[in-house]
Structure formats: C-alpha cells, structure tokens
Amino acid sequence: MITKRRHWFAYRSFLPEFGTMKRFTDAGVDTVCFFPGNTANSLGQPYSQYPAVWRWFDAYDFVSLDRQIDDLKKTGFRNLICMVDLNSPEWLSRQLSLAHESGDSFTHLTECLANPRWKEAVMRYLSAFLSYCETHHSDCIRAYVLACGHTDEWFDHNGEICGLLKEKAYRKWRGEHRLVPEPPPSAAKMNEPDYDGLLFDPARSSAVLEYRRFCNELVGDSICEFAAEARRLIRSEAEIGVFYGYVMTRLGAAESGHLDYDRVVRCPDIDFLISPGSYGDRAMGGGGGWLGCSGTEKLAGKIHMHECDQRTHTHNRALTPYVSLHVPHWENSREDLAGIRREFSLALLKRSSLWWFDMWGGFYREPELFEAFRTMKQVYDSRIGLPSIPVEETALIVDPDALYYFDQRSQRQKAFQPEVRKKLNRLGAPFESWCFRDIPEIPNLEKLKFFIFPCQWEITEEKAELLERYVLNNGRTVLWLYAPGLSDGRSLDPERISRWAGVPPETEGLAVRQRDGWTSAFLRSPEQLTPAMLKELARNAGVHLYTDAEVPVYADGHFLAVHSKEGGAMTIRLPSVVRRATELFSGRAAAENAALIEWNFQAPDSALFELDL
C-alpha cells in the first residue's frame, strides 16, 4: 500500500493532439493521461483514435497500446496516467445478449456487475492489460484509472430497471441484510415519491430505498474488487484512481450509483478520486468546485484529481461531419485566462492534483494560456508540498443517506447541495465540505462557526446524538433547508422538523431563532436562498468575510485566491496582518505589513496571493 501519494499536474485528451501536447511539454508539463479505449462514448463515437486493444475473449492487440505510448513519449511526456477501459466492447455486449443477458456496461452498469460471465471476462482483460503494461511500460506508467459505466465515471443510467441476474443478486443481498424476501420494486414505483412530489417515505416505500442501497453497494463493492485485483498486479509505487463520489451532482446520485461514497473513499487500494469541475458554476463569477466533498477525501488520505474540462472559446465543436457539440463555454480569451487561473487556484488551495482535459481538441490554442500554464507549473511544483493550514469557518455538510430519498428525476434536486454550494461560492470567505459521518473527525471543528445542512431530512437517533455533541453548541449558527429531521430513518413526520428548526415546518422565509447555546436558521424553500442571506448569517456567526463582494474566495494559511467577473478595485480583508502578500500570476507585491489588500481586477479576473505571515 502506498504511504505517500503524489500530486499530478497533467494534460489529457481523447484525441492525439500532438501539436498541443508539444506546447504543454514545452511549458514544463511532463505528465499526460491517455485512454486506450475499446468502446464508444455517449454520442456513439469511438473514445480512442487508436485501434481497440481488446479484440475478443483473451485476444488483445497490444501493438496498438505500444504505438499510443510511443507517440506520447516522442511528444516529451515522461509520466503517463493510463485509463483502463473496463466497459464492454460491442462484441462482448452482443455475445452476452445471445444468452439473454445484459452485457452493455456503459448503459446498464449494475446489470453487468451482477453478471458473473461479464465480470469474469472483464477481470481477465484487466489482468492481461495490467500485466502487459507492468512488463513493458513500467518505466513510464505511474498510475492507472479504472473506468467503467456511463461516460466511464461508474454511472448506472439504466432507468432503474432490473433483469434476472441482478434480481437474483438483490434477493441474496436482502438475505444477507436479514430483510424479508421481496422482488425489486418496479420502475414505475421507483418514480412515485410519497412526500411533496420529491421524497420517498421509509414506511411506505422501504423497498425503493433498500433497492437503491443495494445498487449503490453493488457499484461500490465492484470498484473495490477491481481495485484490489489491480493492486495485486501492479508495482507498489504505481497508483490507482477512479471517477467516483459525485454527491454534488445535478441529478440522480442514487440512480447513478455514487452513494457508497463513505466506503469507496476509504478503500485502501484507491489512491485518488477524480471528478470534473462543477457543471453548474463554471461561468465567469462562479466558484467551480468538484462533485465530491473535498474535506471527506482529505480525511480519507486521498489526493483529489481535479478534472479541468471547462470549454474555452476555442474548443472543438465538431466531432465528425455529422456530430457536433453545443455546450456552455467561456466566451473569449479574457474569460479563458481568468477561468484557468481560477481552476488552478482552487486545486492549489485544496492541495489537489489536476489535469487539463482537452476533451475533443482545440481547448488550448492561444499563446497566453501556455504562458499561464508555464507559470502555474512552476508555482505548483514549488508550493504544492506546503502543508495545508485550514482557515475556513464555514462547513457544508452533505448526507449521502438522505440522497436515497430523492425522486431521481426531479429537477428540484438541484436546489439542494449543488445550488447551495454555488451560492456559498459567493460568500466572500472560504468553506469546506464534508459528509455527515465525518463530523466527529473534522480536524478544525472547534474553529467552525457556521454549518449548512442542505439535505438533512434524515436524522436518526444516532445522528441526533452526533449533532448535539459536535455541532449544536459553542455559539454556532446552523442553517437547515427544507425539512430537517423529517425522517427518523423509519418514517416521515413533518412534526419532527420544528425540533431542529425551532419554528413550525410551514414557516415561510428565513427564520432565525436563538437556541440553547446555538442559533438555528431555517429556510423551507431552498430556492429562496441567496448569497446575501449566507453573508448575513455568516457575519452574525462571527465568520471572517474577506470581502463584501459576492465573489469566490479560496484561502488557507499560505494562500488566498479571489475570482471576480466584474472589474474594478476591491478591498480584501485578511484575518491578521501579514508581512507581505505577493500575487503569483503577475509577481506583483500586493501588501506589506498590512491586513488589507487593495487590488484592481480586470473584467473578469482571478488573483492568487501568497501570504508571508
């Protein structure tokens, strides 16, 4: 098992963008993530421009792999991160369908994970692929990313259906959990919530919650199983990564299979978790952030891999003469520069790895960006090893258990943790995110003054005890959204809400009440939450606000970063006097022997300050 994990600053693309690769290596970037894919993407186009490696049962074209690696080395990359495509090639899907079995793991992940024939074939491929890589390419492959499911991110977007083999696995799971024998609920039942058109009731729809838990544990078990096999086959110093833990996602975390997060993040065979930057807060003025809980991953000893796949204004839109992408993107060169500086600053402040994902080519063309990459790489290499000194006083707490309750297709989901994080990004102060079960282990718990619980409708006796012991004291302010304590894990009862909110559950608007040693703030309609509300609550809780502007602020004891869509002068208040503050992108002095930084922002702009205390 690896005891010291590495940080990566890398490039990634599906396409052999050799010109762009050379510009990255010239800028000092010596690490690349590549994908010898055997399958097609969500648009039906091949992931890889090289021939597939996995050709048939126990038949492999490793010459294709050798060629791809050789091309990368010639471009100047010394460190390779290899994605391992565990999805079903078309021929495997067709072969399994002859036996009336689902074999398309891209569209029906858990159906395949419950199929012994699928798993055996994929395990044999994994063994052959890794054994070949370790024998022939251990000089350059530093890490492997195990990829499977929809978009290779371990998603199970199959409409919550259940075939024969998966039903057999579910019945076995119920027996192991001492639950009465029951068939899986129908797809229709899985989409008929009991409460407010949004949530399921454990008393009326226990089968829905149990089946969802089974599906998520099946994904989690399988990830850990594949990781254990990979660990057995590779060098001890080689690392293993996985796309997982999307609890801040826009829709469908339960159906996607990402709610076994607490366990997967602590899997000893996994070294880093990957997720793309937040899709809901990428535009100028937004704060980004990834789809998992960064505090949770730090507690588990993982170094997050921040996938920077935000589309620049030059990104390639035409995959083929017939297939084009039409997605939100940054609008011009100024936005591109401010955007990549923001994403880099976030990664540095969180001490995460990152790769610049040139997804379909054309993302990085302009000379100014490569000058920025050169500077960023120098800053990253010289400072990423500095120990993080937490200064945040605000905590966002996500409870994966609560996400099982959601109607997975309701657009109202977005109003909870995804939108709350988006609004917190405009607090003007740093914050950290954890899963509920992490609360007793939060390292700077005594410094946290403001807690936000966006989805805490399940409060069992055990969770109530944890809240009362670790959170609801010391003069803290706690913001509850929607229906805190609605469920005790066995049933729904709106009368329970007032115990935590301090006001009747039907109370409209933001209601703030003094409690015994803490302050409760309750907002029944999360859509009404604003950055101004959060600022006022944080200020009254004693949180240090770095600026009055509604802008993203990332900070720790060494660094401070601010992103702004608007131009003009901004006053930034530091928690204490610093001897010197230096803006690292420009090299300009920002303050000396002062607790204020007066900085003139372009429109838009991102500034990264190093603080000499």
Short mmCIF file of N, CA and C in Angstrom, two decimals, residues 284 311-314 329-341 363 366 369 604:
data_model
loop_
_atom_site.label_atom_id
_atom_site.label_comp_id
_atom_site.label_asym_id
_atom_site.label_seq_id
_atom_site.Cartn_x
_atom_site.Cartn_y
_atom_site.Cartn_z
N MET A 284 -18.08 32.77 -15.74
CA MET A 284 -17.35 33.81 -15.03
C MET A 284 -18.16 34.29 -13.83
N ARG A 311 -14.98 24.31 -21.09
CA ARG A 311 -14.76 24.61 -22.50
C ARG A 311 -14.30 26.05 -22.69
N THR A 312 -13.16 26.21 -23.34
CA THR A 312 -12.71 27.55 -23.70
C THR A 312 -13.46 28.00 -24.95
N HIS A 313 -13.24 29.24 -25.36
CA HIS A 313 -13.99 29.74 -26.51
C HIS A 313 -13.47 29.14 -27.82
N THR A 314 -12.30 28.46 -27.77
CA THR A 314 -11.75 27.86 -29.00
C THR A 314 -12.02 26.36 -29.09
N HIS A 329 -19.80 27.52 -22.70
CA HIS A 329 -18.35 27.65 -22.74
C HIS A 329 -17.97 29.08 -22.41
N TRP A 330 -16.69 29.26 -22.07
CA TRP A 330 -16.18 30.61 -21.87
C TRP A 330 -16.17 31.34 -23.21
N GLU A 331 -16.34 32.66 -23.18
CA GLU A 331 -16.69 33.40 -24.38
C GLU A 331 -15.53 34.02 -25.14
N ASN A 332 -14.39 34.24 -24.49
CA ASN A 332 -13.31 34.93 -25.17
C ASN A 332 -11.99 34.66 -24.45
N SER A 333 -10.92 35.24 -24.96
CA SER A 333 -9.59 34.98 -24.41
C SER A 333 -9.47 35.43 -22.96
N ARG A 334 -10.09 36.55 -22.63
CA ARG A 334 -10.01 37.06 -21.27
C ARG A 334 -10.68 36.08 -20.29
N GLU A 335 -11.82 35.54 -20.70
CA GLU A 335 -12.51 34.58 -19.84
C GLU A 335 -11.70 33.28 -19.73
N ASP A 336 -11.11 32.84 -20.83
CA ASP A 336 -10.29 31.63 -20.78
C ASP A 336 -9.18 31.77 -19.75
N LEU A 337 -8.49 32.89 -19.76
CA LEU A 337 -7.37 33.09 -18.86
C LEU A 337 -7.83 33.18 -17.41
N ALA A 338 -8.88 33.95 -17.17
CA ALA A 338 -9.42 34.06 -15.81
C ALA A 338 -9.93 32.71 -15.32
N GLY A 339 -10.51 31.93 -16.25
CA GLY A 339 -11.07 30.63 -15.87
C GLY A 339 -10.01 29.62 -15.49
N ILE A 340 -8.95 29.50 -16.30
CA ILE A 340 -7.93 28.51 -15.94
C ILE A 340 -7.17 28.94 -14.68
N ARG A 341 -7.01 30.24 -14.48
CA ARG A 341 -6.38 30.69 -13.24
C ARG A 341 -7.25 30.36 -12.02
N PHE A 363 -9.14 23.07 -27.10
CA PHE A 363 -9.39 23.81 -25.87
C PHE A 363 -8.28 24.83 -25.60
N GLU A 366 -4.23 29.41 -27.53
CA GLU A 366 -3.64 30.74 -27.53
C GLU A 366 -2.35 30.80 -26.71
N LEU A 369 -2.35 31.38 -22.87
CA LEU A 369 -2.70 30.26 -21.99
C LEU A 369 -1.46 29.43 -21.67
N PRO A 604 -13.17 39.70 -16.82
CA PRO A 604 -13.07 39.07 -15.49
C PRO A 604 -11.60 38.87 -15.12
#
